[in-house]
XYZ file of C-alpha atoms in Angstrom:
343
model
C 86.329 54.818 24.328
C 85.261 53.057 27.521
C 82.096 50.971 27.241
C 79.947 50.396 30.292
C 78.641 46.849 29.915
C 75.234 46.370 31.454
C 73.114 43.233 31.248
C 69.546 43.946 32.391
C 66.862 41.645 33.665
C 63.787 43.033 35.429
C 65.827 45.883 36.925
C 63.376 48.718 36.394
C 63.232 49.663 40.102
C 67.010 50.181 40.253
C 67.744 51.681 36.827
C 67.109 55.371 37.530
C 69.781 55.368 40.281
C 72.112 53.261 38.201
C 71.882 55.442 35.087
C 72.214 58.604 37.182
C 75.507 57.181 38.409
C 76.722 56.654 34.812
C 75.622 60.186 33.899
C 77.623 61.678 36.780
C 81.018 60.165 35.842
C 83.851 62.690 35.990
C 85.815 60.772 33.267
C 86.826 63.103 30.458
C 87.441 60.432 27.810
C 84.653 59.182 25.621
C 82.108 56.779 27.046
C 79.483 54.453 25.764
C 76.689 52.534 27.510
C 75.901 49.101 26.092
C 72.717 47.509 27.463
C 71.400 44.068 26.672
C 67.967 43.274 27.952
C 67.612 39.538 28.796
C 63.849 39.140 28.252
C 62.729 41.424 31.042
C 58.991 41.345 31.765
C 58.960 44.771 33.434
C 59.573 48.186 31.840
C 63.348 48.047 32.074
C 63.818 48.894 28.389
C 61.520 51.903 28.554
C 63.453 53.245 31.545
C 66.718 52.998 29.628
C 65.110 54.761 26.643
C 63.926 57.579 28.921
C 67.544 58.222 29.854
C 68.937 58.041 26.289
C 68.712 61.757 25.548
C 70.267 62.843 28.835
C 73.146 60.400 28.367
C 73.715 61.375 24.731
C 73.670 65.077 25.671
C 76.571 64.313 28.030
C 78.412 62.654 25.131
C 77.679 59.117 26.304
C 76.588 56.974 23.326
C 73.833 54.474 24.109
C 73.578 51.065 22.404
C 70.688 48.795 23.396
C 69.262 45.496 22.284
C 67.679 42.433 23.799
C 65.339 39.542 23.169
C 61.769 38.706 24.101
C 61.917 34.952 24.502
C 59.849 33.363 27.267
C 62.951 32.705 29.323
C 66.058 34.792 30.117
C 69.234 33.189 28.728
C 71.358 34.114 31.679
C 73.849 36.746 32.682
C 76.791 35.172 30.788
C 74.871 35.390 27.519
C 73.641 38.933 28.250
C 77.143 40.183 29.070
C 78.577 38.619 25.922
C 75.889 40.276 23.792
C 76.389 43.626 25.465
C 80.139 43.354 24.809
C 79.877 42.318 21.181
C 77.592 45.235 20.307
C 79.876 47.732 22.085
C 83.013 49.331 20.590
C 85.098 50.574 23.482
C 88.736 49.690 23.889
C 87.966 49.292 27.623
C 85.110 47.535 29.327
C 83.565 48.617 32.630
C 81.148 46.003 33.991
C 78.087 47.357 35.704
C 75.187 45.505 37.301
C 71.873 47.248 36.793
C 71.059 47.188 40.540
C 74.389 48.753 41.615
C 75.430 52.407 41.500
C 78.807 53.663 40.286
C 80.306 56.608 42.127
C 81.537 59.588 40.058
C 85.222 58.627 39.975
C 84.740 55.005 38.997
C 85.453 55.026 35.251
C 88.249 57.593 35.524
C 90.201 55.846 38.328
C 89.765 52.334 36.910
C 90.734 53.574 33.414
C 93.911 55.127 34.852
C 94.708 51.876 36.715
C 94.180 49.821 33.589
C 96.855 51.827 31.738
C 99.342 50.836 34.435
C 98.173 47.250 34.839
C 97.806 45.696 31.409
C 96.134 42.284 30.999
C 94.502 42.653 34.387
C 91.074 42.616 36.008
C 90.824 45.966 37.804
C 88.448 46.220 40.783
C 87.668 48.724 43.520
C 86.353 48.995 47.064
C 82.630 48.828 47.525
C 79.922 50.115 49.858
C 77.402 47.412 50.613
C 73.680 48.139 50.718
C 71.850 47.438 52.998
C 74.654 48.472 55.393
C 75.953 45.568 57.408
C 74.617 42.783 55.136
C 77.421 40.284 54.360
C 79.738 42.088 56.722
C 82.585 39.580 56.615
C 82.450 39.319 52.828
C 82.449 43.124 52.395
C 85.396 43.518 54.756
C 87.279 40.837 52.801
C 86.568 42.564 49.433
C 87.796 45.893 50.745
C 90.760 45.010 52.884
C 92.739 42.023 51.561
C 96.118 43.255 50.299
C 97.533 43.195 46.809
C 99.369 39.875 47.388
C 96.222 38.278 48.798
C 94.281 39.164 45.651
C 96.491 36.456 44.117
C 96.879 34.069 47.029
C 93.238 33.976 48.239
C 91.654 32.941 44.935
C 90.688 29.503 46.293
C 88.299 30.588 49.104
C 84.546 30.178 49.148
C 84.251 33.960 48.753
C 85.071 33.465 45.067
C 86.901 36.050 42.887
C 89.157 38.341 44.966
C 88.331 41.148 42.591
C 84.529 40.962 42.585
C 82.659 40.869 39.237
C 80.429 43.937 39.724
C 83.654 46.003 40.031
C 85.468 44.571 36.980
C 87.190 46.811 34.480
C 89.480 45.501 31.728
C 90.637 46.076 28.180
C 88.621 44.542 25.363
C 91.734 42.818 24.140
C 92.145 41.024 27.486
C 88.468 40.062 27.540
C 88.805 38.607 24.030
C 91.835 36.590 25.057
C 90.185 35.160 28.187
C 86.484 35.079 27.345
C 83.778 34.939 26.389
C 81.603 34.240 29.467
C 80.120 30.770 29.807
C 76.534 30.867 28.498
C 75.311 27.788 30.375
C 72.826 29.980 32.239
C 71.232 29.189 35.572
C 73.524 27.469 38.029
C 76.761 28.364 36.179
C 79.174 30.663 38.079
C 80.294 32.427 34.880
C 82.278 35.081 36.758
C 84.281 32.479 38.691
C 85.026 30.536 35.500
C 86.177 33.692 33.747
C 88.258 34.746 36.779
C 90.081 31.409 36.862
C 90.624 31.525 33.120
C 92.126 34.996 33.395
C 94.598 33.739 36.002
C 95.441 30.661 33.868
C 96.299 33.001 31.042
C 98.707 34.873 33.292
C 96.383 37.834 33.889
C 96.946 40.230 36.776
C 94.596 41.540 39.479
C 94.511 45.049 40.868
C 92.132 46.858 43.194
C 91.738 50.659 43.171
C 91.686 51.547 46.839
C 88.752 53.916 46.659
C 85.112 53.022 47.141
C 83.751 53.372 43.620
C 80.599 51.247 43.714
C 77.454 50.874 45.793
C 77.026 47.104 45.698
C 73.508 46.034 46.463
C 72.699 42.785 48.241
C 69.341 41.112 47.936
C 68.232 37.566 48.481
C 66.858 37.219 44.984
C 70.233 37.964 43.359
C 71.199 35.499 40.604
C 74.291 34.572 42.547
C 72.165 32.442 44.876
C 71.097 30.105 42.053
C 74.545 28.613 41.721
C 74.884 25.458 43.788
C 77.505 25.367 46.514
C 78.644 21.962 45.263
C 79.413 23.246 41.737
C 81.580 25.981 43.192
C 83.238 23.657 45.725
C 84.301 21.307 42.939
C 85.649 24.149 40.753
C 87.670 25.447 43.707
C 89.116 22.069 44.543
C 90.134 21.504 40.933
C 91.704 24.955 40.707
C 93.581 24.396 43.974
C 94.953 21.122 42.675
C 95.944 22.627 39.340
C 97.627 25.781 40.734
C 99.022 24.680 44.107
C 98.884 21.000 45.001
C 100.401 19.828 41.722
C 103.523 21.826 42.619
C 103.852 20.337 46.108
C 105.446 17.094 47.224
C 103.388 16.970 50.408
C 101.142 19.144 52.490
C 99.096 19.292 55.687
C 95.344 20.020 55.857
C 94.648 22.503 58.693
C 91.355 21.278 60.177
C 90.608 17.694 61.140
C 86.898 18.450 61.227
C 84.185 18.172 58.612
C 85.622 20.714 56.143
C 89.145 19.323 56.219
C 87.942 15.776 55.721
C 85.644 16.822 52.930
C 88.566 18.479 51.087
C 90.617 15.302 51.505
C 87.823 13.147 50.103
C 87.383 15.413 47.104
C 91.043 15.372 46.075
C 92.364 13.215 43.254
C 94.198 10.054 44.378
C 97.480 11.695 43.422
C 96.731 14.699 45.694
C 95.467 12.445 48.504
C 98.797 10.615 48.628
C 100.483 13.979 49.295
C 98.508 14.652 52.493
C 100.895 13.827 55.261
C 98.659 14.942 58.123
C 95.624 16.839 59.344
C 96.339 19.349 62.044
C 93.989 20.964 64.517
C 93.667 22.745 67.874
C 90.926 20.455 69.165
C 92.416 17.954 71.622
C 89.547 15.475 71.060
C 90.354 15.145 67.396
C 94.113 14.944 68.075
C 93.494 12.294 70.715
C 92.093 9.944 68.018
C 95.559 10.013 66.411
C 94.528 9.510 62.790
C 91.757 9.745 60.269
C 90.838 6.585 58.372
C 89.626 7.119 54.799
C 86.708 4.704 54.922
C 85.622 5.124 51.279
C 89.045 4.197 49.929
C 89.345 1.361 47.435
C 92.823 0.721 48.827
C 93.648 -2.051 51.307
C 94.638 -1.376 53.956
C 92.588 1.823 54.057
C 94.770 4.965 54.261
C 95.209 6.299 57.798
C 96.245 10.004 57.979
C 97.805 11.237 61.204
C 95.977 14.003 63.142
C 98.441 16.275 64.985
C 98.510 19.541 66.899
C 99.276 22.435 64.572
C 102.444 23.167 66.510
C 103.707 19.660 65.640
C 102.663 19.859 62.006
C 104.782 20.953 59.077
C 104.152 23.415 56.246
C 102.804 23.847 53.636
C 99.293 24.023 54.983
C 95.937 24.118 53.178
C 93.705 25.951 55.623
C 90.105 24.863 55.870
C 89.155 27.101 58.785
C 86.805 29.986 57.991
C 88.803 33.193 57.703
C 87.805 35.922 60.115
C 85.611 33.609 62.175
C 88.027 32.748 64.950
C 88.412 36.279 66.294
C 92.014 36.446 65.241
C 93.049 33.173 66.868
C 93.822 31.423 63.591
C 95.751 34.468 62.330
C 97.718 34.545 65.589
C 98.566 30.824 65.323
C 99.790 31.289 61.743
C 101.904 34.279 62.715
C 103.400 32.390 65.664
C 104.700 29.842 63.192
C 106.139 32.685 61.033
C 104.579 31.370 57.872
C 104.212 33.244 54.600
C 100.854 33.170 52.842
C 101.089 31.849 49.279
C 104.201 29.820 50.106
C 103.697 28.157 53.469
C 99.953 28.230 53.545
C 96.889 28.782 51.400
C 93.379 29.570 52.559
C 90.779 27.276 51.071
C 87.751 28.206 53.117
């Protein structure tokens, strides 16, 4: 049995399309829909009930529950509840405002049999078209190796949460989701935890989800700073702790901010900043003014051609019109060994 896990909060305007997508799955195994309503104040629950008979006629069992407190308890809580009331051996995560395409469950289920202990994703179609263009291109086009090497960027999980599919046994080993509620990036925390446990990542290279973007999405309630700190800590734990020294690629604001946020042990490993901007290189070095040490540490600033790997790259991917990529290629560096993208 594959359980579609669906937390719901005031989603009534999207639910018909979403449930239609579940009804139209071409998967021939048995399916279940598990809905947990997180104190919606609209008619979300009634909409789900209206679909119950149609879904059950197609052999899709429907399990629903929820609570009516004054406040929602958050998406982590709602997903955990939806999972614990479900019975499938496999879990297919579905946001109530997205739409799964007919092959989704079948193709992700097949992939999960080949990739045990993994988070399985897929390509997405973004609605409205053209919103978050860079992010969407990144989701759909990074290669299999980059799913693993690009886990430190500000884009977050390389296999995006609304596309997740995994076995219940893997979820139980990694999870549950953090229930801290508003401001907690529960998907990023789970994603990192899955990697810590040695979990794999795989993307089915078909577009299997219409992924809706709207300003009011919960995602926007998580502060940038919370995520920045989690990313820095994960980078230190997974990469920097293994290195003897490294270079920060970008002597500007982002590079210096990364340096300041590192632990003293990691800071000592920074042998230089490198850049393409002659003005920054001209200065010769960066002085860490907030340091408790005397004399204050001075880190050389050099041209990237004079710098040595490994590099932590704090330049926004995809924003330099291929210049950064060209520079990296000219140095014949290998991603995940000689350099890591942080931004």
